Amino acid sequence: METSLLSFTQRNMWESKEKTFFKLMPGSAKEEASKEAKIRAKEKRNRLSLLLQKSEFHEEPQARRSAHLAGVTRVCPEEAIRWGESFDKLLSHKDGLETFTRFLKTEFSEENIEFWMACEDFKKSKDPQQMILKAKAIYERFIQNDAPQEVNLDFHTKELIVKSITQPTLHSFDAAQSRVYQLMEQDSYTRFLKSDIYSDLVEGRPQRPTNLRRRSRSFTYNEFQDVKSDVAIWF
């Protein structure tokens, strides 16, 4: 109890001295001190946020981490070698698609493969209302300027989508999907084949930990009432 009172008294004395100190300081010095105090407060908040993120990671159930690891290491070297024959063979295999997505996350460019998968799912639409909702969702998530996961498309390709978005067809995103596919094939796929993630699979080595950023809020078409997506691998 005495210790608490002493601590409280010391804190009041320090705050009193600090106020007196600020009163005696020139105007410009006060502003500078105020800026430094704000910077220190911001740094403390950032450190606290980092600690909370680490805590969330370590609290992840062991069973889930083990299942994820098992999913990564179940690929046989022979299958991984076939992924190197063509980009199409990589994406057509479930484990290949998952592994490539994991690689893109390390490069902070997973929006490309997620857009490609969204287009694949969109082309399976049968109900007109469902098609409209999915088209709108894809446009707002990946196409429009400053979209949360905007993909790199030229102006002409974007304009084609804008013109058809109110009355979409199953081919509304074909040009954009083809463009993103080519970008991944010519750029990301080449680096993937040279990555540690791929070489470990080919050599049959245990997968190394990968530094992945925290995921933003998941986005699926289930956010829209009565709209269902069969692409469970999304996000």
GROMACS .gro file of C-alpha atoms in nm:
model
  235
    1MET     CA    1   0.000   0.000   0.000
    2GLU     CA    2   0.284   0.235   0.093
    3THR     CA    3   0.455   0.151  -0.237
    4SER     CA    4   0.140   0.238  -0.432
    5LEU     CA    5   0.105   0.569  -0.251
    6LEU     CA    6   0.469   0.648  -0.313
    7SER     CA    7   0.433   0.562  -0.680
    8PHE     CA    8   0.121   0.779  -0.707
    9THR     CA    9   0.296   1.070  -0.534
   10GLN     CA   10   0.602   1.039  -0.757
   11ARG     CA   11   0.386   1.035  -1.068
   12ASN     CA   12   0.200   1.350  -0.956
   13MET     CA   13   0.530   1.525  -0.881
   14TRP     CA   14   0.666   1.430  -1.226
   15GLU     CA   15   0.351   1.550  -1.403
   16SER     CA   16   0.365   1.877  -1.207
   17LYS     CA   17   0.728   1.930  -1.299
   18GLU     CA   18   0.653   1.847  -1.663
   19LYS     CA   19   0.373   2.106  -1.675
   20THR     CA   20   0.598   2.368  -1.516
   21PHE     CA   21   0.872   2.279  -1.764
   22PHE     CA   22   0.638   2.325  -2.061
   23LYS     CA   23   0.518   2.660  -1.926
   24LEU     CA   24   0.875   2.790  -1.907
   25MET     CA   25   0.963   2.675  -2.259
   26PRO     CA   26   0.948   2.913  -2.558
   27GLY     CA   27   0.662   2.866  -2.804
   28SER     CA   28   0.872   2.693  -3.072
   29ALA     CA   29   1.028   2.461  -2.816
   30LYS     CA   30   0.684   2.366  -2.685
   31GLU     CA   31   0.572   2.270  -3.036
   32GLU     CA   32   0.886   2.061  -3.087
   33ALA     CA   33   0.840   1.885  -2.753
   34SER     CA   34   0.475   1.821  -2.834
   35LYS     CA   35   0.571   1.664  -3.169
   36GLU     CA   36   0.827   1.440  -3.000
   37ALA     CA   37   0.570   1.330  -2.743
   38LYS     CA   38   0.324   1.238  -3.021
   39ILE     CA   39   0.594   1.043  -3.204
   40ARG     CA   40   0.682   0.848  -2.887
   41ALA     CA   41   0.313   0.772  -2.827
   42LYS     CA   42   0.275   0.649  -3.185
   43GLU     CA   43   0.581   0.425  -3.148
   44LYS     CA   44   0.434   0.275  -2.831
   45ARG     CA   45   0.105   0.201  -3.011
   46ASN     CA   46   0.293   0.036  -3.298
   47ARG     CA   47   0.491  -0.182  -3.058
   48LEU     CA   48   0.171  -0.282  -2.880
   49SER     CA   49   0.006  -0.369  -3.213
   50LEU     CA   50   0.307  -0.584  -3.309
   51LEU     CA   51   0.294  -0.768  -2.977
   52LEU     CA   52  -0.078  -0.837  -3.023
   53GLN     CA   53  -0.015  -0.973  -3.375
   54LYS     CA   54   0.257  -1.205  -3.245
   55SER     CA   55   0.026  -1.320  -2.968
   56GLU     CA   56  -0.248  -1.404  -3.222
   57PHE     CA   57  -0.002  -1.608  -3.425
   58HIS     CA   58   0.126  -1.808  -3.128
   59GLU     CA   59  -0.227  -1.874  -3.008
   60GLU     CA   60  -0.322  -2.037  -3.338
   61PRO     CA   61  -0.425  -2.397  -3.262
   62GLN     CA   62  -0.140  -2.642  -3.311
   63ALA     CA   63  -0.369  -2.875  -3.503
   64ARG     CA   64  -0.438  -2.605  -3.762
   65ARG     CA   65  -0.067  -2.531  -3.811
   66SER     CA   66   0.007  -2.902  -3.841
   67ALA     CA   67  -0.271  -2.947  -4.097
   68HIS     CA   68  -0.137  -2.657  -4.300
   69LEU     CA   69   0.212  -2.805  -4.292
   70ALA     CA   70   0.079  -3.143  -4.397
   71GLY     CA   71  -0.103  -2.979  -4.687
   72VAL     CA   72   0.217  -2.815  -4.804
   73THR     CA   73   0.443  -3.120  -4.775
   74ARG     CA   74   0.211  -3.383  -4.927
   75VAL     CA   75   0.318  -3.289  -5.281
   76CYS     CA   76   0.549  -3.551  -5.430
   77PRO     CA   77   0.860  -3.433  -5.622
   78GLU     CA   78   0.732  -3.591  -5.944
   79GLU     CA   79   0.417  -3.380  -5.933
   80ALA     CA   80   0.613  -3.064  -5.852
   81ILE     CA   81   0.839  -3.128  -6.153
   82ARG     CA   82   0.532  -3.142  -6.379
   83TRP     CA   83   0.436  -2.795  -6.256
   84GLY     CA   84   0.756  -2.670  -6.413
   85GLU     CA   85   0.648  -2.789  -6.760
   86SER     CA   86   0.389  -2.514  -6.805
   87PHE     CA   87   0.201  -2.249  -6.612
   88ASP     CA   88  -0.128  -2.414  -6.710
   89LYS     CA   89  -0.024  -2.743  -6.548
   90LEU     CA   90   0.061  -2.557  -6.229
   91LEU     CA   91  -0.277  -2.381  -6.204
   92SER     CA   92  -0.479  -2.687  -6.307
   93HIS     CA   93  -0.351  -2.881  -6.003
   94LYS     CA   94  -0.510  -2.796  -5.667
   95ASP     CA   95  -0.183  -2.820  -5.474
   96GLY     CA   96  -0.003  -2.630  -5.748
   97LEU     CA   97  -0.255  -2.347  -5.725
   98GLU     CA   98  -0.224  -2.335  -5.346
   99THR     CA   99   0.156  -2.337  -5.357
  100PHE     CA  100   0.171  -2.065  -5.622
  101THR     CA  101  -0.072  -1.853  -5.419
  102ARG     CA  102   0.151  -1.894  -5.114
  103PHE     CA  103   0.449  -1.781  -5.321
  104LEU     CA  104   0.265  -1.472  -5.446
  105LYS     CA  105   0.185  -1.377  -5.087
  106THR     CA  106   0.557  -1.358  -5.015
  107GLU     CA  107   0.579  -1.106  -5.300
  108PHE     CA  108   0.265  -0.918  -5.191
  109SER     CA  109   0.099  -0.978  -5.529
  110GLU     CA  110  -0.166  -1.238  -5.448
  111GLU     CA  111  -0.435  -1.011  -5.593
  112ASN     CA  112  -0.343  -1.143  -5.938
  113ILE     CA  113  -0.417  -1.507  -5.866
  114GLU     CA  114  -0.720  -1.417  -5.657
  115PHE     CA  115  -0.861  -1.215  -5.946
  116TRP     CA  116  -0.793  -1.503  -6.184
  117MET     CA  117  -0.975  -1.745  -5.952
  118ALA     CA  118  -1.265  -1.501  -5.915
  119CYS     CA  119  -1.301  -1.492  -6.294
  120GLU     CA  120  -1.294  -1.872  -6.312
  121ASP     CA  121  -1.573  -1.887  -6.055
  122PHE     CA  122  -1.769  -1.612  -6.232
  123LYS     CA  123  -1.775  -1.809  -6.558
  124LYS     CA  124  -1.958  -2.091  -6.378
  125SER     CA  125  -2.251  -1.861  -6.295
  126LYS     CA  126  -2.590  -1.978  -6.418
  127ASP     CA  127  -2.839  -1.748  -6.252
  128PRO     CA  128  -2.854  -1.397  -6.413
  129GLN     CA  129  -2.897  -1.222  -6.077
  130GLN     CA  130  -2.604  -1.412  -5.933
  131MET     CA  131  -2.396  -1.311  -6.235
  132ILE     CA  132  -2.473  -0.941  -6.183
  133LEU     CA  133  -2.380  -0.954  -5.815
  134LYS     CA  134  -2.056  -1.141  -5.881
  135ALA     CA  135  -1.960  -0.905  -6.164
  136LYS     CA  136  -2.017  -0.604  -5.939
  137ALA     CA  137  -1.816  -0.765  -5.660
  138ILE     CA  138  -1.521  -0.840  -5.891
  139TYR     CA  139  -1.528  -0.489  -6.033
  140GLU     CA  140  -1.530  -0.322  -5.691
  141ARG     CA  141  -1.262  -0.552  -5.549
  142PHE     CA  142  -1.016  -0.575  -5.836
  143ILE     CA  143  -1.096  -0.339  -6.125
  144GLN     CA  144  -1.210   0.010  -6.026
  145ASN     CA  145  -0.954   0.277  -5.947
  146ASP     CA  146  -0.815   0.246  -5.596
  147ALA     CA  147  -0.986  -0.091  -5.548
  148PRO     CA  148  -0.871  -0.282  -5.237
  149GLN     CA  149  -0.689  -0.537  -5.456
  150GLU     CA  150  -0.662  -0.350  -5.783
  151VAL     CA  151  -0.491  -0.548  -6.060
  152ASN     CA  152  -0.274  -0.392  -6.326
  153LEU     CA  153  -0.490  -0.341  -6.636
  154ASP     CA  154  -0.470  -0.097  -6.925
  155PHE     CA  155  -0.735   0.172  -6.975
  156HIS     CA  156  -0.897   0.003  -7.277
  157THR     CA  157  -0.948  -0.327  -7.091
  158LYS     CA  158  -1.102  -0.147  -6.795
  159GLU     CA  159  -1.338   0.046  -7.022
  160LEU     CA  160  -1.468  -0.277  -7.176
  161ILE     CA  161  -1.556  -0.402  -6.830
  162VAL     CA  162  -1.721  -0.074  -6.726
  163LYS     CA  163  -1.946  -0.082  -7.033
  164SER     CA  164  -2.067  -0.435  -6.965
  165ILE     CA  165  -2.087  -0.432  -6.585
  166THR     CA  166  -2.461  -0.348  -6.570
  167GLN     CA  167  -2.549  -0.632  -6.809
  168PRO     CA  168  -2.259  -0.875  -6.775
  169THR     CA  169  -2.206  -1.189  -6.977
  170LEU     CA  170  -1.992  -1.490  -6.893
  171HIS     CA  171  -1.718  -1.332  -7.107
  172SER     CA  172  -1.717  -0.986  -6.948
  173PHE     CA  173  -1.384  -1.043  -6.775
  174ASP     CA  174  -1.214  -1.258  -7.040
  175ALA     CA  175  -0.980  -0.986  -7.166
  176ALA     CA  176  -0.879  -0.880  -6.815
  177GLN     CA  177  -0.831  -1.238  -6.698
  178SER     CA  178  -0.616  -1.314  -7.002
  179ARG     CA  179  -0.405  -1.005  -6.936
  180VAL     CA  180  -0.344  -1.098  -6.571
  181TYR     CA  181  -0.273  -1.459  -6.669
  182GLN     CA  182  -0.002  -1.343  -6.911
  183LEU     CA  183   0.154  -1.116  -6.648
  184MET     CA  184   0.175  -1.404  -6.401
  185GLU     CA  185   0.304  -1.649  -6.660
  186GLN     CA  186   0.578  -1.419  -6.790
  187ASP     CA  187   0.680  -1.270  -6.457
  188SER     CA  188   0.569  -1.439  -6.134
  189TYR     CA  189   0.579  -1.796  -6.268
  190THR     CA  190   0.942  -1.756  -6.378
  191ARG     CA  191   1.042  -1.639  -6.030
  192PHE     CA  192   0.832  -1.913  -5.869
  193LEU     CA  193   1.034  -2.182  -6.051
  194LYS     CA  194   1.352  -2.029  -5.906
  195SER     CA  195   1.213  -1.990  -5.555
  196ASP     CA  196   1.299  -2.187  -5.242
  197ILE     CA  197   0.934  -2.288  -5.212
  198TYR     CA  198   0.943  -2.470  -5.547
  199SER     CA  199   1.297  -2.609  -5.522
  200ASP     CA  200   1.221  -2.760  -5.181
  201LEU     CA  201   0.923  -2.945  -5.330
  202VAL     CA  202   1.121  -3.072  -5.627
  203GLU     CA  203   1.401  -3.195  -5.401
  204GLY     CA  204   1.160  -3.343  -5.148
  205ARG     CA  205   1.291  -3.123  -4.867
  206PRO     CA  206   1.077  -3.006  -4.572
  207GLN     CA  207   0.916  -2.671  -4.641
  208ARG     CA  208   1.086  -2.370  -4.487
  209PRO     CA  209   0.882  -2.110  -4.297
  210THR     CA  210   0.767  -1.826  -4.520
  211ASN     CA  211   0.722  -1.469  -4.407
  212LEU     CA  212   0.364  -1.384  -4.491
  213ARG     CA  213   0.190  -1.055  -4.417
  214ARG     CA  214  -0.123  -1.053  -4.207
  215ARG     CA  215  -0.423  -1.108  -4.423
  216SER     CA  216  -0.683  -0.840  -4.458
  217ARG     CA  217  -1.051  -0.921  -4.399
  218SER     CA  218  -1.152  -1.217  -4.611
  219PHE     CA  219  -1.365  -1.143  -4.912
  220THR     CA  220  -1.595  -1.398  -5.069
  221TYR     CA  221  -1.913  -1.376  -5.265
  222ASN     CA  222  -2.099  -1.519  -4.967
  223GLU     CA  223  -2.111  -1.159  -4.842
  224PHE     CA  224  -2.398  -1.116  -5.086
  225GLN     CA  225  -2.727  -1.275  -4.987
  226ASP     CA  226  -2.818  -1.584  -5.187
  227VAL     CA  227  -2.489  -1.576  -5.378
  228LYS     CA  228  -2.266  -1.877  -5.334
  229SER     CA  229  -1.908  -1.934  -5.450
  230ASP     CA  230  -1.750  -2.274  -5.498
  231VAL     CA  231  -1.398  -2.131  -5.480
  232ALA     CA  232  -1.333  -2.209  -5.114
  233ILE     CA  233  -0.959  -2.156  -5.165
  234TRP     CA  234  -1.018  -1.784  -5.206
  235PHE     CA  235  -0.840  -1.583  -4.940
   0.00000   0.00000   0.00000
